[in-house]
PDB file of C-alpha atoms in Angstrom:
ATOM      1  CA  ASN A   1     109.325  -7.758 127.732  1.00 76.00           C
ATOM      2  CA  ALA A   2     111.772  -5.367 126.208  1.00 82.00           C
ATOM      3  CA  GLY A   3     111.055  -2.602 128.892  1.00 93.00           C
ATOM      4  CA  VAL A   4     111.907   0.853 127.746  1.00 96.00           C
ATOM      5  CA  THR A   5     113.942   1.393 124.705  1.00 96.00           C
ATOM      6  CA  GLN A   6     115.476   4.428 123.381  1.00 97.00           C
ATOM      7  CA  THR A   7     117.114   5.248 119.933  1.00 96.00           C
ATOM      8  CA  PRO A   8     119.651   6.322 119.169  1.00 96.00           C
ATOM      9  CA  LYS A   9     122.420   5.460 121.613  1.00 95.00           C
ATOM     10  CA  PHE A  10     124.593   8.308 120.622  1.00 96.00           C
ATOM     11  CA  GLN A  11     124.057  11.390 118.501  1.00 96.00           C
ATOM     12  CA  VAL A  12     126.135  14.508 117.436  1.00 97.00           C
ATOM     13  CA  LEU A  13     124.389  17.438 115.846  1.00 97.00           C
ATOM     14  CA  LYS A  14     125.205  20.729 114.725  1.00 97.00           C
ATOM     15  CA  THR A  15     123.806  24.069 116.244  1.00 97.00           C
ATOM     16  CA  GLY A  16     120.561  24.503 114.616  1.00 97.00           C
ATOM     17  CA  GLN A  17     119.762  21.118 113.270  1.00 97.00           C
ATOM     18  CA  SER A  18     116.672  19.147 114.580  1.00 96.00           C
ATOM     19  CA  MET A  19     116.161  15.539 115.487  1.00 96.00           C
ATOM     20  CA  THR A  20     113.820  13.231 117.360  1.00 97.00           C
ATOM     21  CA  LEU A  21     114.893  10.910 120.247  1.00 98.00           C
ATOM     22  CA  GLN A  22     112.751   7.695 120.326  1.00 98.00           C
ATOM     23  CA  CYS A  23     111.355   6.071 123.148  1.00 98.00           C
ATOM     24  CA  ALA A  24     109.037   3.026 123.529  1.00 98.00           C
ATOM     25  CA  GLN A  25     107.726   0.932 126.251  1.00 97.00           C
ATOM     26  CA  ASP A  26     105.980  -2.573 126.119  1.00 96.00           C
ATOM     27  CA  MET A  27     104.544  -2.538 129.686  1.00 93.00           C
ATOM     28  CA  ASN A  28     101.306  -0.840 128.885  1.00 93.00           C
ATOM     29  CA  HIS A  29     102.380   1.979 131.269  1.00 93.00           C
ATOM     30  CA  GLU A  30     100.088   5.216 131.169  1.00 92.00           C
ATOM     31  CA  TYR A  31     102.902   7.397 132.438  1.00 92.00           C
ATOM     32  CA  MET A  32     106.056   8.433 130.427  1.00 94.00           C
ATOM     33  CA  SER A  33     108.532  10.960 130.933  1.00 95.00           C
ATOM     34  CA  TRP A  34     111.828  12.425 129.727  1.00 97.00           C
ATOM     35  CA  TYR A  35     114.731  13.466 131.851  1.00 96.00           C
ATOM     36  CA  ARG A  36     118.026  15.047 130.947  1.00 96.00           C
ATOM     37  CA  GLN A  37     121.078  14.181 133.260  1.00 94.00           C
ATOM     38  CA  ASP A  38     123.872  16.700 133.473  1.00 91.00           C
ATOM     39  CA  PRO A  39     126.942  16.566 135.832  1.00 83.00           C
ATOM     40  CA  GLY A  40     126.220  17.739 139.326  1.00 78.00           C
ATOM     41  CA  MET A  41     122.554  18.340 138.763  1.00 79.00           C
ATOM     42  CA  GLY A  42     120.896  14.935 138.752  1.00 84.00           C
ATOM     43  CA  LEU A  43     118.013  14.147 136.683  1.00 91.00           C
ATOM     44  CA  ARG A  44     115.784  16.904 135.442  1.00 93.00           C
ATOM     45  CA  LEU A  45     112.129  16.448 134.295  1.00 93.00           C
ATOM     46  CA  ILE A  46     111.722  17.905 130.588  1.00 96.00           C
ATOM     47  CA  HIS A  47     108.164  16.747 129.663  1.00 96.00           C
ATOM     48  CA  TYR A  48     105.865  14.049 130.749  1.00 94.00           C
ATOM     49  CA  SER A  49     102.638  12.189 129.827  1.00 94.00           C
ATOM     50  CA  VAL A  50      99.922  10.524 131.708  1.00 91.00           C
ATOM     51  CA  GLY A  51      98.410   8.739 128.765  1.00 92.00           C
ATOM     52  CA  ALA A  52      97.965   9.207 124.905  1.00 94.00           C
ATOM     53  CA  GLY A  53      96.963  12.408 123.900  1.00 95.00           C
ATOM     54  CA  ILE A  54      98.011  14.178 127.053  1.00 94.00           C
ATOM     55  CA  THR A  55     101.408  15.910 127.832  1.00 96.00           C
ATOM     56  CA  ASP A  56     102.786  18.520 130.129  1.00 94.00           C
ATOM     57  CA  GLN A  57     105.770  20.469 130.801  1.00 94.00           C
ATOM     58  CA  GLY A  58     108.376  19.372 133.547  1.00 92.00           C
ATOM     59  CA  GLU A  59     111.005  21.435 134.966  1.00 90.00           C
ATOM     60  CA  VAL A  60     113.184  22.242 131.897  1.00 95.00           C
ATOM     61  CA  PRO A  61     110.859  22.187 128.928  1.00 96.00           C
ATOM     62  CA  ASN A  62     112.334  25.008 126.721  1.00 96.00           C
ATOM     63  CA  GLY A  63     113.812  23.838 123.382  1.00 96.00           C
ATOM     64  CA  TYR A  64     111.854  20.497 123.517  1.00 97.00           C
ATOM     65  CA  ASN A  65     108.609  19.344 122.170  1.00 97.00           C
ATOM     66  CA  VAL A  66     106.681  15.989 122.841  1.00 97.00           C
ATOM     67  CA  SER A  67     103.532  14.311 121.726  1.00 96.00           C
ATOM     68  CA  ARG A  68     102.014  10.922 122.560  1.00 97.00           C
ATOM     69  CA  SER A  69      99.807   9.411 119.922  1.00 96.00           C
ATOM     70  CA  THR A  70      99.975   5.866 121.327  1.00 96.00           C
ATOM     71  CA  THR A  71     100.593   4.414 124.793  1.00 96.00           C
ATOM     72  CA  GLU A  72     103.906   2.753 123.634  1.00 97.00           C
ATOM     73  CA  ASP A  73     105.617   5.809 122.102  1.00 97.00           C
ATOM     74  CA  PHE A  74     106.791   9.161 123.527  1.00 98.00           C
ATOM     75  CA  PRO A  75     109.218  10.774 121.249  1.00 98.00           C
ATOM     76  CA  LEU A  76     111.380  13.998 122.172  1.00 98.00           C
ATOM     77  CA  ARG A  77     111.912  16.548 119.466  1.00 98.00           C
ATOM     78  CA  LEU A  78     114.675  19.186 119.419  1.00 96.00           C
ATOM     79  CA  LEU A  79     113.717  21.698 116.594  1.00 91.00           C
ATOM     80  CA  SER A  80     116.887  23.800 116.689  1.00 96.00           C
ATOM     81  CA  ALA A  81     119.663  22.094 118.762  1.00 96.00           C
ATOM     82  CA  ALA A  82     121.827  24.191 120.856  1.00 97.00           C
ATOM     83  CA  PRO A  83     125.061  23.482 122.630  1.00 97.00           C
ATOM     84  CA  SER A  84     123.148  23.859 126.184  1.00 96.00           C
ATOM     85  CA  GLN A  85     121.289  20.819 125.074  1.00 97.00           C
ATOM     86  CA  THR A  86     124.321  18.497 125.170  1.00 97.00           C
ATOM     87  CA  SER A  87     123.381  15.976 127.727  1.00 97.00           C
ATOM     88  CA  VAL A  88     122.247  12.547 128.455  1.00 96.00           C
ATOM     89  CA  TYR A  89     118.687  11.962 127.969  1.00 97.00           C
ATOM     90  CA  PHE A  90     116.586   9.205 129.637  1.00 96.00           C
ATOM     91  CA  CYS A  91     113.084   8.035 128.994  1.00 97.00           C
ATOM     92  CA  ALA A  92     111.164   6.461 131.744  1.00 95.00           C
ATOM     93  CA  SER A  93     107.624   4.978 132.235  1.00 94.00           C
ATOM     94  CA  SER A  94     105.426   3.700 135.114  1.00 90.00           C
ATOM     95  CA  ARG A  95     101.897   2.924 136.056  1.00 86.00           C
ATOM     96  CA  THR A  96      99.906   5.874 137.343  1.00 76.00           C
ATOM     97  CA  SER A  97      97.378   5.988 140.122  1.00 60.00           C
ATOM     98  CA  GLY A  98      99.764   5.423 143.049  1.00 63.00           C
ATOM     99  CA  SER A  99     103.175   7.148 144.031  1.00 61.00           C
ATOM    100  CA  SER A 100     104.450   3.808 144.934  1.00 65.00           C
ATOM    101  CA  TYR A 101     104.837   2.519 141.635  1.00 80.00           C
ATOM    102  CA  GLU A 102     108.621   2.646 140.520  1.00 84.00           C
ATOM    103  CA  GLN A 103     109.701   4.132 137.247  1.00 88.00           C
ATOM    104  CA  TYR A 104     111.542   2.120 134.630  1.00 92.00           C
ATOM    105  CA  PHE A 105     114.138   3.788 132.714  1.00 94.00           C
ATOM    106  CA  GLY A 106     115.773   3.261 129.292  1.00 95.00           C
ATOM    107  CA  PRO A 107     119.353   3.094 128.608  1.00 93.00           C
ATOM    108  CA  GLY A 108     119.828   6.701 127.676  1.00 95.00           C
ATOM    109  CA  THR A 109     120.839   8.772 124.543  1.00 96.00           C
ATOM    110  CA  ARG A 110     123.922  10.631 124.754  1.00 95.00           C
ATOM    111  CA  LEU A 111     123.586  13.797 122.751  1.00 97.00           C
ATOM    112  CA  THR A 112     126.359  16.331 121.823  1.00 97.00           C
ATOM    113  CA  VAL A 113     125.662  19.674 119.991  1.00 97.00           C
ATOM    114  CA  THR A 114     128.586  21.273 118.419  1.00 96.00           C
TER     115      THR A 114
ATOM    116  CA  GLY B   1     108.037  22.831 146.072  1.00 83.00           C
ATOM    117  CA  ASP B   2     109.462  19.404 146.906  1.00 88.00           C
ATOM    118  CA  SER B   3     112.974  18.668 146.839  1.00 91.00           C
ATOM    119  CA  VAL B   4     115.732  16.110 147.473  1.00 94.00           C
ATOM    120  CA  THR B   5     119.206  16.830 148.931  1.00 95.00           C
ATOM    121  CA  GLN B   6     121.997  14.177 148.955  1.00 94.00           C
ATOM    122  CA  MET B   7     125.408  14.228 150.130  1.00 88.00           C
ATOM    123  CA  GLU B   8     128.050  15.231 147.708  1.00 85.00           C
ATOM    124  CA  GLY B   9     130.441  12.702 146.201  1.00 85.00           C
ATOM    125  CA  PRO B  10     132.528  10.898 145.438  1.00 93.00           C
ATOM    126  CA  VAL B  11     132.395   8.566 148.373  1.00 96.00           C
ATOM    127  CA  THR B  12     135.506   6.493 148.243  1.00 97.00           C
ATOM    128  CA  LEU B  13     135.729   3.174 150.355  1.00 97.00           C
ATOM    129  CA  SER B  14     137.749   0.275 150.563  1.00 97.00           C
ATOM    130  CA  GLU B  15     136.022  -3.098 150.051  1.00 97.00           C
ATOM    131  CA  GLU B  16     134.133  -4.371 153.169  1.00 97.00           C
ATOM    132  CA  ALA B  17     133.720  -0.896 154.504  1.00 97.00           C
ATOM    133  CA  PHE B  18     130.339   0.421 155.826  1.00 98.00           C
ATOM    134  CA  LEU B  19     128.555   2.686 153.678  1.00 97.00           C
ATOM    135  CA  THR B  20     126.135   5.415 154.463  1.00 97.00           C
ATOM    136  CA  ILE B  21     124.806   8.118 151.798  1.00 97.00           C
ATOM    137  CA  ASN B  22     122.651  10.829 153.326  1.00 97.00           C
ATOM    138  CA  CYS B  23     119.452  11.777 151.809  1.00 97.00           C
ATOM    139  CA  THR B  24     116.851  14.400 153.164  1.00 97.00           C
ATOM    140  CA  TYR B  25     113.821  15.630 151.447  1.00 96.00           C
ATOM    141  CA  THR B  26     111.277  18.250 151.685  1.00 94.00           C
ATOM    142  CA  ALA B  27     107.618  17.525 150.594  1.00 90.00           C
ATOM    143  CA  THR B  28     103.946  18.296 151.434  1.00 83.00           C
ATOM    144  CA  GLY B  29     101.982  15.191 152.515  1.00 81.00           C
ATOM    145  CA  TYR B  30     103.190  11.632 152.478  1.00 84.00           C
ATOM    146  CA  PRO B  31     105.723  10.904 149.502  1.00 90.00           C
ATOM    147  CA  SER B  32     107.216   7.618 148.437  1.00 91.00           C
ATOM    148  CA  LEU B  33     110.835   7.561 148.614  1.00 94.00           C
ATOM    149  CA  PHE B  34     113.214   5.609 146.280  1.00 95.00           C
ATOM    150  CA  TRP B  35     116.928   4.861 145.849  1.00 97.00           C
ATOM    151  CA  TYR B  36     118.079   4.250 142.276  1.00 96.00           C
ATOM    152  CA  VAL B  37     121.453   3.070 141.130  1.00 97.00           C
ATOM    153  CA  GLN B  38     123.181   3.907 137.889  1.00 94.00           C
ATOM    154  CA  TYR B  39     126.188   1.549 136.844  1.00 93.00           C
ATOM    155  CA  PRO B  40     128.609   3.162 134.330  1.00 88.00           C
ATOM    156  CA  GLY B  41     127.159   3.546 130.887  1.00 84.00           C
ATOM    157  CA  GLU B  42     123.688   2.400 131.961  1.00 87.00           C
ATOM    158  CA  GLY B  43     120.151   3.688 132.660  1.00 89.00           C
ATOM    159  CA  LEU B  44     118.821   4.038 136.159  1.00 93.00           C
ATOM    160  CA  GLN B  45     117.615   0.894 138.163  1.00 94.00           C
ATOM    161  CA  LEU B  46     115.432   0.777 141.250  1.00 94.00           C
ATOM    162  CA  LEU B  47     117.465  -0.271 144.213  1.00 97.00           C
ATOM    163  CA  LEU B  48     114.800  -0.004 146.909  1.00 96.00           C
ATOM    164  CA  LYS B  49     111.684   2.080 148.020  1.00 94.00           C
ATOM    165  CA  ALA B  50     109.593   2.794 150.982  1.00 94.00           C
ATOM    166  CA  THR B  51     106.044   4.174 150.844  1.00 90.00           C
ATOM    167  CA  LYS B  52     105.188   5.119 154.486  1.00 90.00           C
ATOM    168  CA  ALA B  53     106.876   6.461 157.542  1.00 92.00           C
ATOM    169  CA  ASP B  54     108.994   3.894 159.387  1.00 95.00           C
ATOM    170  CA  ASP B  55     109.181   1.429 156.343  1.00 95.00           C
ATOM    171  CA  LYS B  56     112.426  -0.115 155.501  1.00 97.00           C
ATOM    172  CA  GLY B  57     113.451  -0.734 152.012  1.00 96.00           C
ATOM    173  CA  SER B  58     116.125  -3.394 151.373  1.00 97.00           C
ATOM    174  CA  ASN B  59     117.767  -5.037 148.408  1.00 97.00           C
ATOM    175  CA  LYS B  60     121.262  -6.548 147.673  1.00 95.00           C
ATOM    176  CA  GLY B  61     122.438  -5.888 151.174  1.00 97.00           C
ATOM    177  CA  PHE B  62     121.307  -2.188 150.996  1.00 98.00           C
ATOM    178  CA  GLU B  63     118.709  -0.644 153.271  1.00 98.00           C
ATOM    179  CA  ALA B  64     117.096   2.584 154.017  1.00 98.00           C
ATOM    180  CA  THR B  65     114.513   3.735 156.493  1.00 97.00           C
ATOM    181  CA  TYR B  66     111.731   6.342 155.841  1.00 97.00           C
ATOM    182  CA  ARG B  67     112.112   8.739 158.797  1.00 96.00           C
ATOM    183  CA  LYS B  68     109.256  11.276 158.732  1.00 93.00           C
ATOM    184  CA  GLU B  69     110.522  12.989 161.816  1.00 94.00           C
ATOM    185  CA  THR B  70     113.808  13.779 160.361  1.00 95.00           C
ATOM    186  CA  THR B  71     112.557  13.835 156.856  1.00 95.00           C
ATOM    187  CA  SER B  72     115.344  11.319 155.739  1.00 97.00           C
ATOM    188  CA  PHE B  73     116.013   8.319 154.044  1.00 98.00           C
ATOM    189  CA  HIS B  74     119.655   7.503 154.366  1.00 98.00           C
ATOM    190  CA  LEU B  75     121.135   4.570 152.266  1.00 98.00           C
ATOM    191  CA  GLU B  76     123.367   1.920 154.183  1.00 98.00           C
ATOM    192  CA  LYS B  77     125.245  -1.243 153.545  1.00 98.00           C
ATOM    193  CA  GLY B  78     127.439  -3.012 155.900  1.00 97.00           C
ATOM    194  CA  SER B  79     130.148  -4.197 153.777  1.00 96.00           C
ATOM    195  CA  VAL B  80     130.520  -2.745 150.365  1.00 97.00           C
ATOM    196  CA  GLN B  81     131.970  -4.528 147.198  1.00 97.00           C
ATOM    197  CA  VAL B  82     133.993  -3.322 144.322  1.00 96.00           C
ATOM    198  CA  SER B  83     130.802  -4.225 142.088  1.00 96.00           C
ATOM    199  CA  ASP B  84     128.757  -1.430 144.215  1.00 97.00           C
ATOM    200  CA  SER B  85     130.778   1.354 142.427  1.00 97.00           C
ATOM    201  CA  ALA B  86     128.021   3.350 140.919  1.00 96.00           C
ATOM    202  CA  VAL B  87     126.200   6.609 141.122  1.00 95.00           C
ATOM    203  CA  TYR B  88     123.221   6.370 143.647  1.00 97.00           C
ATOM    204  CA  PHE B  89     120.131   8.620 143.283  1.00 96.00           C
ATOM    205  CA  CYS B  90     117.607   9.404 146.115  1.00 96.00           C
ATOM    206  CA  ALA B  91     114.229  10.281 144.799  1.00 94.00           C
ATOM    207  CA  LEU B  92     110.659  11.151 145.981  1.00 92.00           C
ATOM    208  CA  ARG B  93     107.449  10.839 144.561  1.00 88.00           C
ATOM    209  CA  SER B  94     104.637  12.802 145.818  1.00 80.00           C
ATOM    210  CA  TYR B  95     101.271  11.302 146.838  1.00 73.00           C
ATOM    211  CA  ASN B  96      99.212  13.708 144.509  1.00 72.00           C
ATOM    212  CA  THR B  97     101.486  13.349 141.384  1.00 74.00           C
ATOM    213  CA  ASP B  98     103.292  10.877 139.133  1.00 75.00           C
ATOM    214  CA  LYS B  99     106.495  13.067 138.760  1.00 82.00           C
ATOM    215  CA  LEU B 100     109.682  11.847 140.385  1.00 87.00           C
ATOM    216  CA  ILE B 101     112.040  14.525 141.852  1.00 90.00           C
ATOM    217  CA  PHE B 102     115.854  13.438 142.057  1.00 92.00           C
ATOM    218  CA  GLY B 103     118.691  14.330 144.187  1.00 93.00           C
ATOM    219  CA  THR B 104     122.021  15.418 142.515  1.00 92.00           C
ATOM    220  CA  GLY B 105     123.198  11.915 142.868  1.00 93.00           C
ATOM    221  CA  THR B 106     126.261  10.447 145.008  1.00 95.00           C
ATOM    222  CA  ARG B 107     129.140   8.622 143.115  1.00 95.00           C
ATOM    223  CA  LEU B 108     130.439   5.656 145.171  1.00 97.00           C
ATOM    224  CA  GLN B 109     134.036   4.216 144.380  1.00 97.00           C
ATOM    225  CA  VAL B 110     134.950   1.142 146.146  1.00 97.00           C
ATOM    226  CA  PHE B 111     138.529   0.044 146.016  1.00 96.00           C
ATOM    227  CA  PRO B 112     139.792  -3.631 146.496  1.00 95.00           C
TER     228      PRO B 112
END
């Protein structure tokens, strides 16, 4: 199993540009989520999904869109990038129906918006 | 709402020293508790977990005990190594949700 994969690993955008961060998992996990990691703030939940066709907002959803058309994929879209979105983004997945299940994380995408 | 509070870092230790990283939480019900570790340039990996009061999670010489009376889940290791240098995150997952709530992370630096 490849686990959770993310692309690209690094990205530089200009203010106002759009892009999609890709995330895929091959563990048949129902739950997938996106976090951003900023210095001194830990990981903050952006959006999450409990299954194909179902998404919901997390703690910091503004400026980001998601969709979940398949169990495997959970892309994160930035429609008009802003410097405040400079961060490291992590995708994670897990089984549902039990709070003891661990979340598996991808390697991250480092995004810089100039 | 649910929250996790971790001691601020960095924590700087010499090799073979004893490590404690404090973590306390606020949650309704009975959450599961986790410690994740992030090595430089990598994603997060689960280090250990505990799912009910008085459970002790352990892995790679690290351990933490779920203390409901003090709402704590402190991470300990008896003898740290240089290779333990990383950022450690305490997290909880509430019983009625799949969402994971993280602390701010504690950077550990171990010197030879």
